[in-house]
PDB file of C-alpha atoms in Angstrom:
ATOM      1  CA  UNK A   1    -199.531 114.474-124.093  1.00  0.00           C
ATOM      2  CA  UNK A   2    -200.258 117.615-122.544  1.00  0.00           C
ATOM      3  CA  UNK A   3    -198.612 121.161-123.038  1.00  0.00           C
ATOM      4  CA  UNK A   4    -196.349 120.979-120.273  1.00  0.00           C
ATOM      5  CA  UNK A   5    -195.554 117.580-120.893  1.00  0.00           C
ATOM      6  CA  UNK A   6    -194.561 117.943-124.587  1.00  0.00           C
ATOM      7  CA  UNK A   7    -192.486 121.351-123.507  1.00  0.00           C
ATOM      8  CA  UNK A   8    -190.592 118.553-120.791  1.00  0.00           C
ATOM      9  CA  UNK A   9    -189.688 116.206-123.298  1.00  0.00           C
ATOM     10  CA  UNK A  10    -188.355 118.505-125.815  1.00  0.00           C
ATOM     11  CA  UNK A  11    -186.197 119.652-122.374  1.00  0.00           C
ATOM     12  CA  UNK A  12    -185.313 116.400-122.084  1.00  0.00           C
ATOM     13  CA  UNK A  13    -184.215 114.883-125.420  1.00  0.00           C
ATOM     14  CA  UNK A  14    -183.159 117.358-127.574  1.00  0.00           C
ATOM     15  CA  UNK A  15    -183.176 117.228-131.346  1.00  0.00           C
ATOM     16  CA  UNK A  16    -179.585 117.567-131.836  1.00  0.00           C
ATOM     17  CA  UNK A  17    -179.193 114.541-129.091  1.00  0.00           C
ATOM     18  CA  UNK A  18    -181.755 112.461-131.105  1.00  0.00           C
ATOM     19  CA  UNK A  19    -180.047 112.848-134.137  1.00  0.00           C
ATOM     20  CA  UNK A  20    -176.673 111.984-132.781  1.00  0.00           C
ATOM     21  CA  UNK A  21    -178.329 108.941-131.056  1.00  0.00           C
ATOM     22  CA  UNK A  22    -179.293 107.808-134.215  1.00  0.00           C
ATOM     23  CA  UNK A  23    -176.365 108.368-136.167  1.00  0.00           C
ATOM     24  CA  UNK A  24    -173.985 106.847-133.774  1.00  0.00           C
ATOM     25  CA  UNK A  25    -176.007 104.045-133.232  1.00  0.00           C
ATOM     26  CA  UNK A  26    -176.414 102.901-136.633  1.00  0.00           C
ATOM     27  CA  UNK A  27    -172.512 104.070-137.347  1.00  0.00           C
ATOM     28  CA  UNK A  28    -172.314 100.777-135.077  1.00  0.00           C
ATOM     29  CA  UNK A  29    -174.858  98.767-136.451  1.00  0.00           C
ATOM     30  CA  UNK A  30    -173.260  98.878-140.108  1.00  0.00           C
ATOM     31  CA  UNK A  31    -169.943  97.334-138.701  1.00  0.00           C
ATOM     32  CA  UNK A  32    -171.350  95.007-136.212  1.00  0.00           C
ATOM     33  CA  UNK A  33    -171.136  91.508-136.617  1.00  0.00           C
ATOM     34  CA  UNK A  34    -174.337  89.985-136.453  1.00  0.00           C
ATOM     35  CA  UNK A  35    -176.534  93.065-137.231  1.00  0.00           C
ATOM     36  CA  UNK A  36    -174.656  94.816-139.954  1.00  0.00           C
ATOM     37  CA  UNK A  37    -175.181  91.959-142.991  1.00  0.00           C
ATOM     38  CA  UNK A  38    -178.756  92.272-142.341  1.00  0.00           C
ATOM     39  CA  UNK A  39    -179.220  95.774-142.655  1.00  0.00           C
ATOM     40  CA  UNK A  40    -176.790  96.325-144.708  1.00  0.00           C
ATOM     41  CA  UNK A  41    -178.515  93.874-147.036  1.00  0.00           C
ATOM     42  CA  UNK A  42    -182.068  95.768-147.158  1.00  0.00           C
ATOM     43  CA  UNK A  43    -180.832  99.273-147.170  1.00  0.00           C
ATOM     44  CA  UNK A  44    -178.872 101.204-149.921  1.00  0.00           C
ATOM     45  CA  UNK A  45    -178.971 104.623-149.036  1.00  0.00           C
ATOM     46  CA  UNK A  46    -178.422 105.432-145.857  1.00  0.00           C
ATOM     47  CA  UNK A  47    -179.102 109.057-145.238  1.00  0.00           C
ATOM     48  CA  UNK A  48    -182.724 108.670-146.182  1.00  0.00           C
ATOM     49  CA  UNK A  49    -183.038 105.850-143.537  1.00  0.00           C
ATOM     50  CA  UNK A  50    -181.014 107.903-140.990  1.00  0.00           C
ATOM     51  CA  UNK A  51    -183.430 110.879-141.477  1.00  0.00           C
ATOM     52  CA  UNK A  52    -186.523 108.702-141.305  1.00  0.00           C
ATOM     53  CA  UNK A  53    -185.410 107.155-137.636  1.00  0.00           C
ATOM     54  CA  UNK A  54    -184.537 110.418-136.498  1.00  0.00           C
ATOM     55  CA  UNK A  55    -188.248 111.299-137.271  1.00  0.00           C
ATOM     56  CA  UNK A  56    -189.266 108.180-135.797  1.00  0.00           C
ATOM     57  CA  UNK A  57    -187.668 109.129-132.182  1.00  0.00           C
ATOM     58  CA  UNK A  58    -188.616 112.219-132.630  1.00  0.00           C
ATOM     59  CA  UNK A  59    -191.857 111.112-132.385  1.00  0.00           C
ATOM     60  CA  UNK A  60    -191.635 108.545-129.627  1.00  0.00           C
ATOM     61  CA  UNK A  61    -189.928 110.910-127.292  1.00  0.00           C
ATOM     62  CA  UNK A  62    -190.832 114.395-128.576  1.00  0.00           C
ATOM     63  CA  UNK A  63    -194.202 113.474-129.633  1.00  0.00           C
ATOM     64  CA  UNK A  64    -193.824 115.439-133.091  1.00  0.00           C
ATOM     65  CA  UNK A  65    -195.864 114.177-135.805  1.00  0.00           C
ATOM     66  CA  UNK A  66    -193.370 114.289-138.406  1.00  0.00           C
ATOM     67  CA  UNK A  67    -192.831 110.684-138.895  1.00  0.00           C
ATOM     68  CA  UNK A  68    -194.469 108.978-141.496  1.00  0.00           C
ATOM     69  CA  UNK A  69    -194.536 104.832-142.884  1.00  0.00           C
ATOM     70  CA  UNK A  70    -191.663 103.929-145.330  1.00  0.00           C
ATOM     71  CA  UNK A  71    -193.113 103.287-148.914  1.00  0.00           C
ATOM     72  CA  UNK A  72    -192.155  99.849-148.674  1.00  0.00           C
ATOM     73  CA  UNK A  73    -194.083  99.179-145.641  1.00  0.00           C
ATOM     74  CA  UNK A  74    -194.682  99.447-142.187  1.00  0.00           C
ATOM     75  CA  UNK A  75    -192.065  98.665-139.769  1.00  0.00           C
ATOM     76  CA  UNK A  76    -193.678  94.875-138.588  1.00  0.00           C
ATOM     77  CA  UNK A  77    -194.607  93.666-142.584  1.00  0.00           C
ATOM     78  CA  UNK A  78    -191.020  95.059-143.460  1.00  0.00           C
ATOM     79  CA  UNK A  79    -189.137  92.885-140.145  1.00  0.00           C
ATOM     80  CA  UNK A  80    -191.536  90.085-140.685  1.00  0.00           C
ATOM     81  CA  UNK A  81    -190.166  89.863-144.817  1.00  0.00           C
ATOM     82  CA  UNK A  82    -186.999  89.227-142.907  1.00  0.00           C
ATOM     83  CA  UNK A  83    -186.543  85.197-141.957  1.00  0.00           C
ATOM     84  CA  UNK A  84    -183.003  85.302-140.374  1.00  0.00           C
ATOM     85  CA  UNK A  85    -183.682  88.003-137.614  1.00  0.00           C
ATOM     86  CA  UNK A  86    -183.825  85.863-134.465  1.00  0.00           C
ATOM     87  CA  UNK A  87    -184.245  86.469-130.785  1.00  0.00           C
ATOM     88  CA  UNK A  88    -180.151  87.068-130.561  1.00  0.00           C
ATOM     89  CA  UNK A  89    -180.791  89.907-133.278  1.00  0.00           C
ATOM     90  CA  UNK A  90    -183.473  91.801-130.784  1.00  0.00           C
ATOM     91  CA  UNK A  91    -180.804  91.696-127.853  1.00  0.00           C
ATOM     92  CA  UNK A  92    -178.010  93.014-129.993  1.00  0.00           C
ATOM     93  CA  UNK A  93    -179.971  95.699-130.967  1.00  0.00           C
ATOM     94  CA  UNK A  94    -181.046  96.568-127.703  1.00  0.00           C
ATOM     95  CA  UNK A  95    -177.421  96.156-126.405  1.00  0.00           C
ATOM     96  CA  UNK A  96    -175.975  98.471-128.926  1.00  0.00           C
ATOM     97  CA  UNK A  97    -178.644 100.960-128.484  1.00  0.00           C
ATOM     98  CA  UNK A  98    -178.610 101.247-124.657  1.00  0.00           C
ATOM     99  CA  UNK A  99    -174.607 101.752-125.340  1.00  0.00           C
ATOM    100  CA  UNK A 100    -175.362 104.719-127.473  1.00  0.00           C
ATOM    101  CA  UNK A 101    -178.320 105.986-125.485  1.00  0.00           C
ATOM    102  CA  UNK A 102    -176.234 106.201-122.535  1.00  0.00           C
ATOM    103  CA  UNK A 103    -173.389 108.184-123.414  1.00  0.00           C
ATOM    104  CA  UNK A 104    -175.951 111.023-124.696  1.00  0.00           C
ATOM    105  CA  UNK A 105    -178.876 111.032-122.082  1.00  0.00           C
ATOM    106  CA  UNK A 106    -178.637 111.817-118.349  1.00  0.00           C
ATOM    107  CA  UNK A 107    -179.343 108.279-115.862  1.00  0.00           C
ATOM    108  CA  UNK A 108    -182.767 109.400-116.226  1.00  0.00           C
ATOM    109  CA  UNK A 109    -183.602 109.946-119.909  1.00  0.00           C
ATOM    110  CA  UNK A 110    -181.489 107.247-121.288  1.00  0.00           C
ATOM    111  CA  UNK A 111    -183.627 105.019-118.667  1.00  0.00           C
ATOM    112  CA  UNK A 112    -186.798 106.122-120.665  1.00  0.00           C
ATOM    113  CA  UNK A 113    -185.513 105.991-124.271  1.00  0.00           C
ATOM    114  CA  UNK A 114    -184.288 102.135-123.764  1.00  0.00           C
ATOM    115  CA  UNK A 115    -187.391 101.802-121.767  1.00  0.00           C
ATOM    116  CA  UNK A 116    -189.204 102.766-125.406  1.00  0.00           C
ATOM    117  CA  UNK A 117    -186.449 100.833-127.333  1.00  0.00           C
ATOM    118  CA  UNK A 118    -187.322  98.041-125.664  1.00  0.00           C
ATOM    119  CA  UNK A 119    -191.396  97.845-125.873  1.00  0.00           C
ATOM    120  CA  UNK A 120    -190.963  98.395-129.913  1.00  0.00           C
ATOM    121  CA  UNK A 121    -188.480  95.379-130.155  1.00  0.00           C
ATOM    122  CA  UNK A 122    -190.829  93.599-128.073  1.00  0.00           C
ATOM    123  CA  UNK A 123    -193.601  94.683-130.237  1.00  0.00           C
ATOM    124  CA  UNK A 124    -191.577  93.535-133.204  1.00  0.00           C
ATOM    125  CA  UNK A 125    -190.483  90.407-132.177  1.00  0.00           C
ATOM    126  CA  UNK A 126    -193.534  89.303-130.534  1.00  0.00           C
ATOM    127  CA  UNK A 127    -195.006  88.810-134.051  1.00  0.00           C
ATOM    128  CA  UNK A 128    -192.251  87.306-135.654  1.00  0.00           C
ATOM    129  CA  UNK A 129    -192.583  83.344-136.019  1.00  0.00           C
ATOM    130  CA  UNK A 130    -188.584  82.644-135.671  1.00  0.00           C
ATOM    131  CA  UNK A 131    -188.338  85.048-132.481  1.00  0.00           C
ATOM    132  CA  UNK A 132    -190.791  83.162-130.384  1.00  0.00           C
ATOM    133  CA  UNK A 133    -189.195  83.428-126.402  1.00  0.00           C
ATOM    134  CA  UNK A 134    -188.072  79.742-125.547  1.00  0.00           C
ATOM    135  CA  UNK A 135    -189.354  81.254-121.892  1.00  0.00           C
ATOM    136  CA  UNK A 136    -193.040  82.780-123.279  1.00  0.00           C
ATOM    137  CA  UNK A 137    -195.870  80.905-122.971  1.00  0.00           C
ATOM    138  CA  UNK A 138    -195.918  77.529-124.339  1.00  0.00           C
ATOM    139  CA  UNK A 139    -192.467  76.795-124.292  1.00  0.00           C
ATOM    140  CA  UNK A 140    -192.705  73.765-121.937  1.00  0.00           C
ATOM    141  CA  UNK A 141    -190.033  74.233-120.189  1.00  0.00           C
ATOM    142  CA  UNK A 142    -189.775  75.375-116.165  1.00  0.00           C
TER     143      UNK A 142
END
């Protein structure tokens, strides 16, 4: 990214909008439904998580390189250690993200944060066995 283009994005999404992104956005993943159980399952202390996805979109949109791999894992071997997340999982995720992401970014930005959101949970899912798209290739249907 160049100069100019770095200096735009830190116009763009702020770090004081990132972190409330973040924190409102898992605020509703811990008492949601289908999504809260399984994080709540995997992670104990919150704050640490909290910080280290703040530093994660701080990196996709700000292109800082402050983010660095949880000690467990990277992000696909630590989803793929997880057997019940399913398709339905991805799209909830998504959903309650792009809820979030647009009552903090302008039409514009939030367009290009669940723009990201969505290629990593593609990304994810993509290589999880149980999250195969009934419409991908090789489904066998029309």
């Amino acid at each position: 990214m160049t100069a100019d283009a770095t200096r735009g994005a830190t116009e763009r999404f702020s770090g004081e909008q990132i972190q409330s992104m973040v924190h409102d956005f898992y605020a509703r993943v811990q008492t949601d439904d289908l999504l809260g159980p399984v994080f709540g399952e995997r992670i104990e202390d919150w704050p640490p998580h909290l910080e280290r996805m703040i530093l994660f979109w701080r990196a996709v949109l700000r292109s800082e390189h402050n983010y660095t791999l949880s000690p467990r894992g990277n992000p696909l071997m630590l989803h793929r250690a997880i057997p019940e997340i399913t398709r339905p999982h991805f799209e909830r995720w998504l959903a309650l993200f792009g809820d979030v992401v647009d009552g903090i970014y302008e039409p514009g930005a939030a367009a290009d944060v669940k723009r990201a959101a969505a290629g990593i949970a593609a990304n994810l899912s993509r290589h999880l066995p149980h999250c195969v798209d009934p419409h991908g290739p090789g489904a066998g249907g029309a």
